[in-house]
Short mmCIF file of C-alpha atoms and ligand atoms in Angstrom, two decimals:
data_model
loop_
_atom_site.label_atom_id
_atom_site.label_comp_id
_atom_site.label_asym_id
_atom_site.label_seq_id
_atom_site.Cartn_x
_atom_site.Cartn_y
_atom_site.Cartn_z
CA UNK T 1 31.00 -25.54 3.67
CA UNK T 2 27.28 -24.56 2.53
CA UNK T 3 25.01 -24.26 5.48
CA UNK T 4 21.42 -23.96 4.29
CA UNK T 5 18.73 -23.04 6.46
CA UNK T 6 15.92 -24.64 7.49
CA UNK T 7 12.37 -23.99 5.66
CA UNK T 8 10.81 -22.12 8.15
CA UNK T 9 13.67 -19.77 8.15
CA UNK T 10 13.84 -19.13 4.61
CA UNK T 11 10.56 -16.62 4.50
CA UNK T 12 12.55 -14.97 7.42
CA UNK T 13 16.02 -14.63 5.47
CA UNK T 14 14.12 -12.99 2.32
CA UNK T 15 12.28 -10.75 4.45
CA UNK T 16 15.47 -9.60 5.99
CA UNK T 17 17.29 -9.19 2.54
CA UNK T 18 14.04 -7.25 1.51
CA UNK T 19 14.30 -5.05 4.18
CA UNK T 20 18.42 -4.23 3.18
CA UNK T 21 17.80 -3.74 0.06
CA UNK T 22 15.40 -1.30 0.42
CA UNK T 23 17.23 0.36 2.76
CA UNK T 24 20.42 0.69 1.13
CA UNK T 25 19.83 0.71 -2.58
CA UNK T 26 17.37 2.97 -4.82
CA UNK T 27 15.10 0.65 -5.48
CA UNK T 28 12.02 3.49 -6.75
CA UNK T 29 10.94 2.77 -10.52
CA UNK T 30 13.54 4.14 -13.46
CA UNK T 31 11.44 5.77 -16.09
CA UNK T 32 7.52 5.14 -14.97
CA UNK T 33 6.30 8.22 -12.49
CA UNK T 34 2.96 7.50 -10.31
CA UNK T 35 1.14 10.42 -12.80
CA UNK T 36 0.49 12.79 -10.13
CA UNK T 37 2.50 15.13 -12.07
CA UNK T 38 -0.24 15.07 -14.36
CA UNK T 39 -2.67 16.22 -12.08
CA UNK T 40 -3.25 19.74 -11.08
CA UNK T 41 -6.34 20.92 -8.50
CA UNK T 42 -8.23 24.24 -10.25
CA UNK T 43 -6.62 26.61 -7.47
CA UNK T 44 -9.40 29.10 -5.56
CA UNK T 45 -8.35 32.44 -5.60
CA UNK T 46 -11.31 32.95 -3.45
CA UNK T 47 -11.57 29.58 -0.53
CA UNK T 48 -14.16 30.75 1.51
CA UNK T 49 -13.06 29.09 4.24
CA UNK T 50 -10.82 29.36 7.31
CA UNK T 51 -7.84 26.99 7.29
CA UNK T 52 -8.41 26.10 10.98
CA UNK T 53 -11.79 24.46 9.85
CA UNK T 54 -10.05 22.62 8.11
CA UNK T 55 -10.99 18.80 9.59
CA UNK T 56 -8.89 15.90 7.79
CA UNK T 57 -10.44 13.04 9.80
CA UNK T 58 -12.03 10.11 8.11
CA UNK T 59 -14.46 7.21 8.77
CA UNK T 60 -12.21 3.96 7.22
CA UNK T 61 -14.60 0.25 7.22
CA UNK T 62 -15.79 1.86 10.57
CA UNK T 63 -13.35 3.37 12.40
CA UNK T 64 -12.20 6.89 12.86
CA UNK T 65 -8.72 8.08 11.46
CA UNK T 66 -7.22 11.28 12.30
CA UNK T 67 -6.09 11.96 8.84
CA UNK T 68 -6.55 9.66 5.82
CA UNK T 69 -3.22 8.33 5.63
CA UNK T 70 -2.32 4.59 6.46
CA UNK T 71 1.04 3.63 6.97
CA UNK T 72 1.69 0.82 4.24
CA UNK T 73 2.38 -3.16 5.50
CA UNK T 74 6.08 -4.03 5.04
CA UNK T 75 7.45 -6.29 7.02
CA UNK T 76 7.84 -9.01 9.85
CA UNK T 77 9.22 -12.12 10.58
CA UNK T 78 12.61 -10.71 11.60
CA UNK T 79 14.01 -9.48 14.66
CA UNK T 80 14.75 -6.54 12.55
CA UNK T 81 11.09 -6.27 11.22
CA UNK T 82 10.25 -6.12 15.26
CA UNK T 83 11.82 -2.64 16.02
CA UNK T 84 10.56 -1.47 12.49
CA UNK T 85 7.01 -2.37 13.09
CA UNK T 86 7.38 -0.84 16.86
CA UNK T 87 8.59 2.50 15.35
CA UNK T 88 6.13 2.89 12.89
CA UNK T 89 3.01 1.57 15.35
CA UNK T 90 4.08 3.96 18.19
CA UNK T 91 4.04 6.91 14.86
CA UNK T 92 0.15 5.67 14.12
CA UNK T 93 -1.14 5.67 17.48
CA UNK T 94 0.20 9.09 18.58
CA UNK T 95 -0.94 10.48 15.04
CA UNK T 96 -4.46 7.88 15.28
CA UNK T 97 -3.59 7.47 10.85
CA UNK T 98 -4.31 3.78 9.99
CA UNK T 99 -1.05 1.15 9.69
CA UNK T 100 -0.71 -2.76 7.88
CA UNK T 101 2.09 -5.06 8.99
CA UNK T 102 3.90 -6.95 6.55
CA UNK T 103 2.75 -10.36 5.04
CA UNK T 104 2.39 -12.74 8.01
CA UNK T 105 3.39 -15.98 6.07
CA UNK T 106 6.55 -16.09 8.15
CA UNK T 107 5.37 -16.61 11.43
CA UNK T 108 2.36 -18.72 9.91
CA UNK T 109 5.35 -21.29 9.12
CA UNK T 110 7.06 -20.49 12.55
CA UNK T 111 4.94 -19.25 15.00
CA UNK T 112 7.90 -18.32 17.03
CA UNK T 113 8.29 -15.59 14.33
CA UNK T 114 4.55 -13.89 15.73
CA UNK T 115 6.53 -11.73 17.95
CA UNK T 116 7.64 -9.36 15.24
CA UNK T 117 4.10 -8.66 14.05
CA UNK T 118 2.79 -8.72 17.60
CA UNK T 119 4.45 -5.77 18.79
CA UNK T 120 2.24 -3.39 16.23
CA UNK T 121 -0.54 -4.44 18.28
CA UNK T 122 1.38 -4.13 21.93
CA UNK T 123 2.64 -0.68 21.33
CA UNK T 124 -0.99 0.96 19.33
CA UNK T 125 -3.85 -0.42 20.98
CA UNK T 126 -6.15 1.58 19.15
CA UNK T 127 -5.15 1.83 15.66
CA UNK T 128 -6.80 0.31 12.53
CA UNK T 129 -4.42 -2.02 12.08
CA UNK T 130 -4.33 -4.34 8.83
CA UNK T 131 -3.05 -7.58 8.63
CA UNK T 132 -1.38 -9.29 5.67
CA UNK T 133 -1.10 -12.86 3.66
CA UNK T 134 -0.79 -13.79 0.46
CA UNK T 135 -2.91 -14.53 -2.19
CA UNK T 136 -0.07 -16.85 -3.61
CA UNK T 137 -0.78 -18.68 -0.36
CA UNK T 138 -3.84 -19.04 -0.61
CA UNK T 139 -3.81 -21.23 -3.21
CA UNK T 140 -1.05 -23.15 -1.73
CA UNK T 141 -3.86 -24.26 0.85
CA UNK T 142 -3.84 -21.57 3.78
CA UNK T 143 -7.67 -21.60 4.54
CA UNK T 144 -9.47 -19.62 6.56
CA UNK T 145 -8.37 -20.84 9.68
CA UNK T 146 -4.41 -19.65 9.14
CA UNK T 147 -6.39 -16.47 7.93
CA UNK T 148 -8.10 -16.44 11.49
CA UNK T 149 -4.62 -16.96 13.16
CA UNK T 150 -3.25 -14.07 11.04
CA UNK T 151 -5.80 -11.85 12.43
CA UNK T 152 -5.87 -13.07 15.76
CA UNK T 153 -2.27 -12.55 16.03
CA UNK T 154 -2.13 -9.08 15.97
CA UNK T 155 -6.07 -8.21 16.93
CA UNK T 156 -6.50 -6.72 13.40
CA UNK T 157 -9.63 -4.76 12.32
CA UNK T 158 -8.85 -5.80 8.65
CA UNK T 159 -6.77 -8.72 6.40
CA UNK T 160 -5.06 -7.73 3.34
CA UNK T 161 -4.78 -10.18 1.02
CA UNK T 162 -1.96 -8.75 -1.43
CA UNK T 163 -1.29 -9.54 -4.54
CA UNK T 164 2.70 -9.38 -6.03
CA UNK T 165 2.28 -11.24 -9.64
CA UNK T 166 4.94 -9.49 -10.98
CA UNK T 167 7.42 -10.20 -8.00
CA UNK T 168 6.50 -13.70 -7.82
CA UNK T 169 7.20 -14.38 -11.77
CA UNK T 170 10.42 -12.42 -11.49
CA UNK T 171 11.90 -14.63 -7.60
CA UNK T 172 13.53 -17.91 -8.38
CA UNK T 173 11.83 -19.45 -5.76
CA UNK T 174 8.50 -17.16 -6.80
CA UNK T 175 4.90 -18.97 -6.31
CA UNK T 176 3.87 -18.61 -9.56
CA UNK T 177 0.37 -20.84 -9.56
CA UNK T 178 -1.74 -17.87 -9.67
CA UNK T 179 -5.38 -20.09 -10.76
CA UNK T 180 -7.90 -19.75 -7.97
CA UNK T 181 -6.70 -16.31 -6.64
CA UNK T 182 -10.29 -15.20 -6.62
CA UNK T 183 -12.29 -18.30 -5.62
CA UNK T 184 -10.05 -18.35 -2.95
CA UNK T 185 -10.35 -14.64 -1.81
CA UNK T 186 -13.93 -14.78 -2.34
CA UNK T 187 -13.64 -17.52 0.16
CA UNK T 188 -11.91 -15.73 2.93
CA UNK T 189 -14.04 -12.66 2.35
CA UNK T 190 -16.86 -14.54 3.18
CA UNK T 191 -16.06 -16.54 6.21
CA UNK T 192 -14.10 -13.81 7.49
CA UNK T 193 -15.37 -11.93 10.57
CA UNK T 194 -13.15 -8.61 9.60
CA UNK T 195 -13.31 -7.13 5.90
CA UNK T 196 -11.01 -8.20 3.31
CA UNK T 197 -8.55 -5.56 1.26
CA UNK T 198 -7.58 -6.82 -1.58
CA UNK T 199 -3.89 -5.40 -2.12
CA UNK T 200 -1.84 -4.71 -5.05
CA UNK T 201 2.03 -4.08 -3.85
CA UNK T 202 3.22 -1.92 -6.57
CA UNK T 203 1.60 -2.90 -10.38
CA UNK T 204 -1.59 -1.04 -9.83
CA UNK T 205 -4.75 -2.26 -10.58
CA UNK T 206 -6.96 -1.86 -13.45
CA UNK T 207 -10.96 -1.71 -13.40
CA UNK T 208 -11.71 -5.32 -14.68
CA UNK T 209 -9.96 -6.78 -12.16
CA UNK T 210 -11.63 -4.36 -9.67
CA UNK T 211 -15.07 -5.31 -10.61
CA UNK T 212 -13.64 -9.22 -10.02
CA UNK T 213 -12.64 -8.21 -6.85
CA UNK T 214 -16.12 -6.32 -5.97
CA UNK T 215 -17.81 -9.97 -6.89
CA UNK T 216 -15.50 -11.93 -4.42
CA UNK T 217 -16.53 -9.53 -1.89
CA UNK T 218 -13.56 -7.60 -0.98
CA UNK T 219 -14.70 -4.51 1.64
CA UNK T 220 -11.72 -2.36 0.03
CA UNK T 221 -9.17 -2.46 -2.26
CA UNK T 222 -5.26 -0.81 -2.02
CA UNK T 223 -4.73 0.04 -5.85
CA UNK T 224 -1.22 -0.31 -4.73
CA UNK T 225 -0.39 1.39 -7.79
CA UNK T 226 3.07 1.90 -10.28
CA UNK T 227 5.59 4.78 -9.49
CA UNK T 228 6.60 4.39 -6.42
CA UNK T 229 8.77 1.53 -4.62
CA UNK T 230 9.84 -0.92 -7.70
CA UNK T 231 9.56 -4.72 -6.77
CA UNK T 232 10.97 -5.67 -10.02
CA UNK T 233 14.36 -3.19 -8.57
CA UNK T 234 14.23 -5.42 -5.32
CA UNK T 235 13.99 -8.91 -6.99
CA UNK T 236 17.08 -7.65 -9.56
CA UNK T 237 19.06 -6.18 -6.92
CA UNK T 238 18.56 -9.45 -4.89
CA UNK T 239 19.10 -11.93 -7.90
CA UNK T 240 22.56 -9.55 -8.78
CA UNK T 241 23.45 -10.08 -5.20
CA UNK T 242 23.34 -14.11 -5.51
CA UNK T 243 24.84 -14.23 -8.92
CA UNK T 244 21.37 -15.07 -10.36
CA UNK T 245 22.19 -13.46 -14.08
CA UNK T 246 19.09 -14.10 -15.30
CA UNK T 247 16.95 -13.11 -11.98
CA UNK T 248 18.81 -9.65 -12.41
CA UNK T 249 18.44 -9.25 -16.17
CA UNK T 250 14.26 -9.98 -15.67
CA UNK T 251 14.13 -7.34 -12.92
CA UNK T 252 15.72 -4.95 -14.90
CA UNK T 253 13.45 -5.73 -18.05
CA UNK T 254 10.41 -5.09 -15.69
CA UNK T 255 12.15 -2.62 -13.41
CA UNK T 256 8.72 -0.02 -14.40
CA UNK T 257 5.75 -2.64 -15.20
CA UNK T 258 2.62 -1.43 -14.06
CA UNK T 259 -0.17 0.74 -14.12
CA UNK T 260 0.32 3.88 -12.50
CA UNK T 261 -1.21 5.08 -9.23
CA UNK T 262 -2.60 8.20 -10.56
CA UNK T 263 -4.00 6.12 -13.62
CA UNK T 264 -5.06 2.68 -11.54
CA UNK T 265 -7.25 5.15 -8.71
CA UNK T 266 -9.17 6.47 -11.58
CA UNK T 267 -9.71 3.33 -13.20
CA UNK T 268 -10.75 1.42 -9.80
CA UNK T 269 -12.53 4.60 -8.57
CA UNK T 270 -15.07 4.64 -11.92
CA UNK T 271 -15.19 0.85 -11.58
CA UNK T 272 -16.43 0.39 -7.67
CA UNK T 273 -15.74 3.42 -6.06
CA UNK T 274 -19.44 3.88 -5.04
CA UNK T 275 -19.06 0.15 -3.18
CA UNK T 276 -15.85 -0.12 -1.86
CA UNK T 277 -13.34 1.97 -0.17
CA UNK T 278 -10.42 2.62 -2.14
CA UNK T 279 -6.50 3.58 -0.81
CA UNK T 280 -4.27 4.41 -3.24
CA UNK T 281 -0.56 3.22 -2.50
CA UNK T 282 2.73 3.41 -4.81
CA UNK T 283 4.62 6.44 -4.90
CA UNK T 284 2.91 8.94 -2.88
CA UNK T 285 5.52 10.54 -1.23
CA UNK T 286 3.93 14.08 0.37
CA UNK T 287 0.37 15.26 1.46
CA UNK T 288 -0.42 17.04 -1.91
CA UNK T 289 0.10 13.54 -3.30
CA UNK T 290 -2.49 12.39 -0.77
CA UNK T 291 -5.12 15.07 -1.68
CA UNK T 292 -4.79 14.27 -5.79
CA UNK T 293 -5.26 10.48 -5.01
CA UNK T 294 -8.46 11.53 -2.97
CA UNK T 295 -9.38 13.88 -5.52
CA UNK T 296 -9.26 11.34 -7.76
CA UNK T 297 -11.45 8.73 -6.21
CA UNK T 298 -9.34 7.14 -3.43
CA UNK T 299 -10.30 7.70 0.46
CA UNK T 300 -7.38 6.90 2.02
CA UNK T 301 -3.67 7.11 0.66
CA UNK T 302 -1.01 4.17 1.66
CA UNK T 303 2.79 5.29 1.93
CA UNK T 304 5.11 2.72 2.61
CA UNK T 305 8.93 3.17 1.74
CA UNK T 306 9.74 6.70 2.85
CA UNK T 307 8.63 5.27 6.43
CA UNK T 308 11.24 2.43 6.43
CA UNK T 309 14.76 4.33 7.15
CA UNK T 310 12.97 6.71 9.57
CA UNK T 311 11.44 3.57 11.47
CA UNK T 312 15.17 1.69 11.05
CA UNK T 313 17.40 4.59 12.05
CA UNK T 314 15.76 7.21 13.95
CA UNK T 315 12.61 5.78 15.21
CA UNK T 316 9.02 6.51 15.94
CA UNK T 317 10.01 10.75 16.25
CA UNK T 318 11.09 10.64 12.73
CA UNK T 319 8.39 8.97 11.46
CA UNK T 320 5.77 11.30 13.28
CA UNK T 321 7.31 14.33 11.91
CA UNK T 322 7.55 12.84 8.00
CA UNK T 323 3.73 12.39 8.52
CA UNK T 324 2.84 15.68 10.36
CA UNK T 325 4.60 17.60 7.32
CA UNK T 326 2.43 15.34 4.88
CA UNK T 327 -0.85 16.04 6.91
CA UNK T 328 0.04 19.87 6.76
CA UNK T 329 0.89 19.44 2.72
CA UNK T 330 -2.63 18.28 2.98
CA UNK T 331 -4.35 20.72 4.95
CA UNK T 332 -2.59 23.58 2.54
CA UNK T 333 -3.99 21.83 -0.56
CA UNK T 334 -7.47 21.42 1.20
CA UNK T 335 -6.95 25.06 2.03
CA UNK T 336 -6.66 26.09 -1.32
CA UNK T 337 -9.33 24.39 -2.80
CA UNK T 338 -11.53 25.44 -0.37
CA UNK T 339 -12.76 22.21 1.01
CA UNK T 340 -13.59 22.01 4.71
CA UNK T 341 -13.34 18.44 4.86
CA UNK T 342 -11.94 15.16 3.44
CA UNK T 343 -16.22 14.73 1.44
CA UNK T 344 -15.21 18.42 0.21
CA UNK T 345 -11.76 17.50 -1.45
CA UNK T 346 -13.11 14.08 -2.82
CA UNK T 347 -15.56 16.48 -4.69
CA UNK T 348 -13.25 19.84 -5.67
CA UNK T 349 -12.06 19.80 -9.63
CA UNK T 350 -9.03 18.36 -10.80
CA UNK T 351 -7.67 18.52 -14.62
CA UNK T 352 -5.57 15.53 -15.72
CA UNK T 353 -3.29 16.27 -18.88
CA UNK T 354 -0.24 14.58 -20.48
CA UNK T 355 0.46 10.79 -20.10
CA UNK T 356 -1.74 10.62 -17.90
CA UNK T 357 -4.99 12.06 -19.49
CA UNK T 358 -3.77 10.02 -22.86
CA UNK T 359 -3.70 6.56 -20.91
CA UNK T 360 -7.22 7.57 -19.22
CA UNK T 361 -9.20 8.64 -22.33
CA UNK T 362 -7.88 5.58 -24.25
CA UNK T 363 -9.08 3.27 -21.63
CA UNK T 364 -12.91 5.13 -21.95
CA UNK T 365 -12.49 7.20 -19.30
CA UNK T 366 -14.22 11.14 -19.31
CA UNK T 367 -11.97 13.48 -17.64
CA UNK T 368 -14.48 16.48 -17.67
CA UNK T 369 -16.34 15.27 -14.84
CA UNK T 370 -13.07 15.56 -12.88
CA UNK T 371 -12.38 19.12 -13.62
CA UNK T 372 -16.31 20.48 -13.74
CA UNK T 373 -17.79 19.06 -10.44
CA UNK T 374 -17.29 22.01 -8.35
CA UNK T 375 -19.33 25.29 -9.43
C1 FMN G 1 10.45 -3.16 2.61
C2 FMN G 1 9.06 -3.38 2.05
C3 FMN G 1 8.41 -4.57 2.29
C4 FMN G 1 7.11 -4.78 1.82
N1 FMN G 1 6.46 -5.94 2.14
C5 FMN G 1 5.15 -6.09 1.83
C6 FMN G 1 4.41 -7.21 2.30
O1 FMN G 1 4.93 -8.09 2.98
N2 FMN G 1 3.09 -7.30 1.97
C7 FMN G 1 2.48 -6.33 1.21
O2 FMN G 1 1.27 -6.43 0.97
N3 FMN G 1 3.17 -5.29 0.72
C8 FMN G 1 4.48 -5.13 1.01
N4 FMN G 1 5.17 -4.03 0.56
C9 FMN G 1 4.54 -3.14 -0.45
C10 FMN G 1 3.98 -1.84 0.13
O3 FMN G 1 2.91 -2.08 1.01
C11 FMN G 1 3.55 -0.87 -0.99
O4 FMN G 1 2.46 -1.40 -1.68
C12 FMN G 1 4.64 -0.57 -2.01
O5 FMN G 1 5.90 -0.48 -1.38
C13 FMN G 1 4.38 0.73 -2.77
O6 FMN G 1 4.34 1.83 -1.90
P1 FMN G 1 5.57 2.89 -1.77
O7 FMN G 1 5.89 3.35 -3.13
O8 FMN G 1 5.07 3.94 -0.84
O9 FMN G 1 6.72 2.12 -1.16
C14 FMN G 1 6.47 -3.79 1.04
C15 FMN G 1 7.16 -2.59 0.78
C16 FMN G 1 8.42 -2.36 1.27
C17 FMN G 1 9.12 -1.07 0.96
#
């Protein structure tokens, strides 16, 4: 006999097989890298400073974080998701780094669901904590007041709306009317008393559609760039799993769509970076990551994957260390360019070469500025 779950569970069940798959499978892209490979700071022989100066805090849509490093929104809506997003809260308040939950649209549907987003709140009362729904919802008729509940449910200083394109044209049961996206974030960004990030969850994105976002009125924008965690992996992996042929064949086929992170933070950075705050997510996996992406026009960095089996197996400890190494990978880099503080590294010169360069100049973009700002 079939048993088939009720509605309101089903968000829950795909959230939990989301959570497995990452956990258990390599799910990071095959071929596409997030560029950072391409992009080397000019070394200082000569830093002229002392690394103990060294001070990595940051002022993020008014508030203070420790380091500029924001723990990436996963999950929720599973009893699973609860301890996760427990572990990784108790990892940002001890380490005061910024932290999003995962998209809220399950407990929207059953509020007895809130719990597992909740808890990020209970256990880090004073972290900048982001919350999450989707555009795709949006246009399925959440208005501002289930954006208000999402908010309210976990006191959240921001809402990310994300947007997953790709992963919703690869799911069977994907939400795939993407018309009104915009009107409807420029909506929510308006009546909103918190700022709006507009989120990308793993495709990048490119300047156009930056500039569209600076016009709806987004506060920030997570580039949520290609490299990194592969969506297209999860949805094949999960379409393989329920004998979905075709579901696993389109995953495959767009296993490493996307713009890259190191490509889309450029690209965003020359389109808005004077207006908005920028965080570039998708594949940044140590603290020299984190500097290039600054260098490069982002102020904060989102990391979200290498978090999850830490958070799942050994807890908040785990977690706390992974990001203490990160912060110190930063601090060396900082060290060696000779920048005192997070302004200093945003400004120290950077040459991009291979793919990367080739993508850049053939979207318009002049790398010398990178690499000569620093006398
Ligand atoms: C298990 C898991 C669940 C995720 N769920 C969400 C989500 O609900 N909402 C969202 O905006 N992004 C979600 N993401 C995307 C991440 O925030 C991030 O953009 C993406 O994983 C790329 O970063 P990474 O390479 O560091 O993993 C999820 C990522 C993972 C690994």
């Amino acid at each position: 006999m079939v048993i088939s779950l009720p509605e309101k569970f089903l968000t829950s069940k795909r959230k939990f097989e989301h959570i497995e798959i990452c956990l258990k499978h390599n799910v990071k892209m095959r071929e596409k890298s997030t560029g950072f490979e391409d992009v080397e700071f000019i070394h200082r022989s000569l830093p002229e400073i002392n690394k103990h100066e060294i001070e990595t805090s940051i002022d993020f849509l008014g508030h203070t974080l420790n380091a500029p490093i924001i723990i990436a929104g996963m999950t929720g809506g599973h009893p699973v998701a609860k301890k996760i997003n427990a572990e990784l809260a108790k990892a940002a308040q001890d380490l005061s780094i910024g932290m999003g939950i995962g998209s809220q649209r399950a407990a929207i549907e059953n509020p007895s669901l809130a719990y597992t987003y909740e808890i990020a709140r209970k256990v880090a009362p004073d972290i900048f904590l982001i919350a999450n729904l989707g555009a795709p919802q949006l246009v399925k008729g959440y208005s501002i007041d289930e954006a208000k509940k999402a908010v309210k449910m976990i006191d959240a200083d921001a809402l990310a709306i994300h947007l997953n394109p790709l992963q919703e044209a690869l799911q069977s049961e994907g939400e795939i009317e993407a018309r009104g996206y915009l009107k409807n974030i420029q909506r929510i960004a308006k009546e909103l008393d918190v700022p709006v990030i507009a989120k990308e969850t793993g495709a990048g994105i490119s300047g156009e559609d930056a500039l569209l976002l600076k016009k709806a009125g987004v506060a920030a924008i997570d580039i949520g760039g290609a490299g990194g965690t592969s969506w297209s992996g999860v949805e094949s992996i999960r379409a393989k799993n329920r004998g979905d042929k075709l579901g696993e064949e389109l995953g495959k086929t767009y296993w490493d769509w996307g713009i890259p992170t190191a490509v889309s933070t450029v690209e965003v950075a020359e389109a808005v970076g004077n207006y908005l705050k920028i965080i570039a997510t998708g594949g940044i996996r140590s603290g020299l990551d984190v500097a290039k992406a600054l260098a490069l026009g982002a102020d904060a960095a989102g990391v979200a994957l290498p978090f999850l089996s830490p958070a799942y197996k050994e807890g908040a400890r785990a977690v706390i260390l992974k990001l203490k190494q990160m912060i110190e990978e930063l601090r060396v880099a900082m060290f060696l360019v000779g920048a005192r503080n997070i302004s200093e590294l945003k400004q120290s010169n950077v040459v991009v070469v291979g793919k990367t360069a080739d993508w850049l100049k053939a979207r318009g973009i002049n790398l010398v500025k990178l690499s000569k700002r620093r006398k």
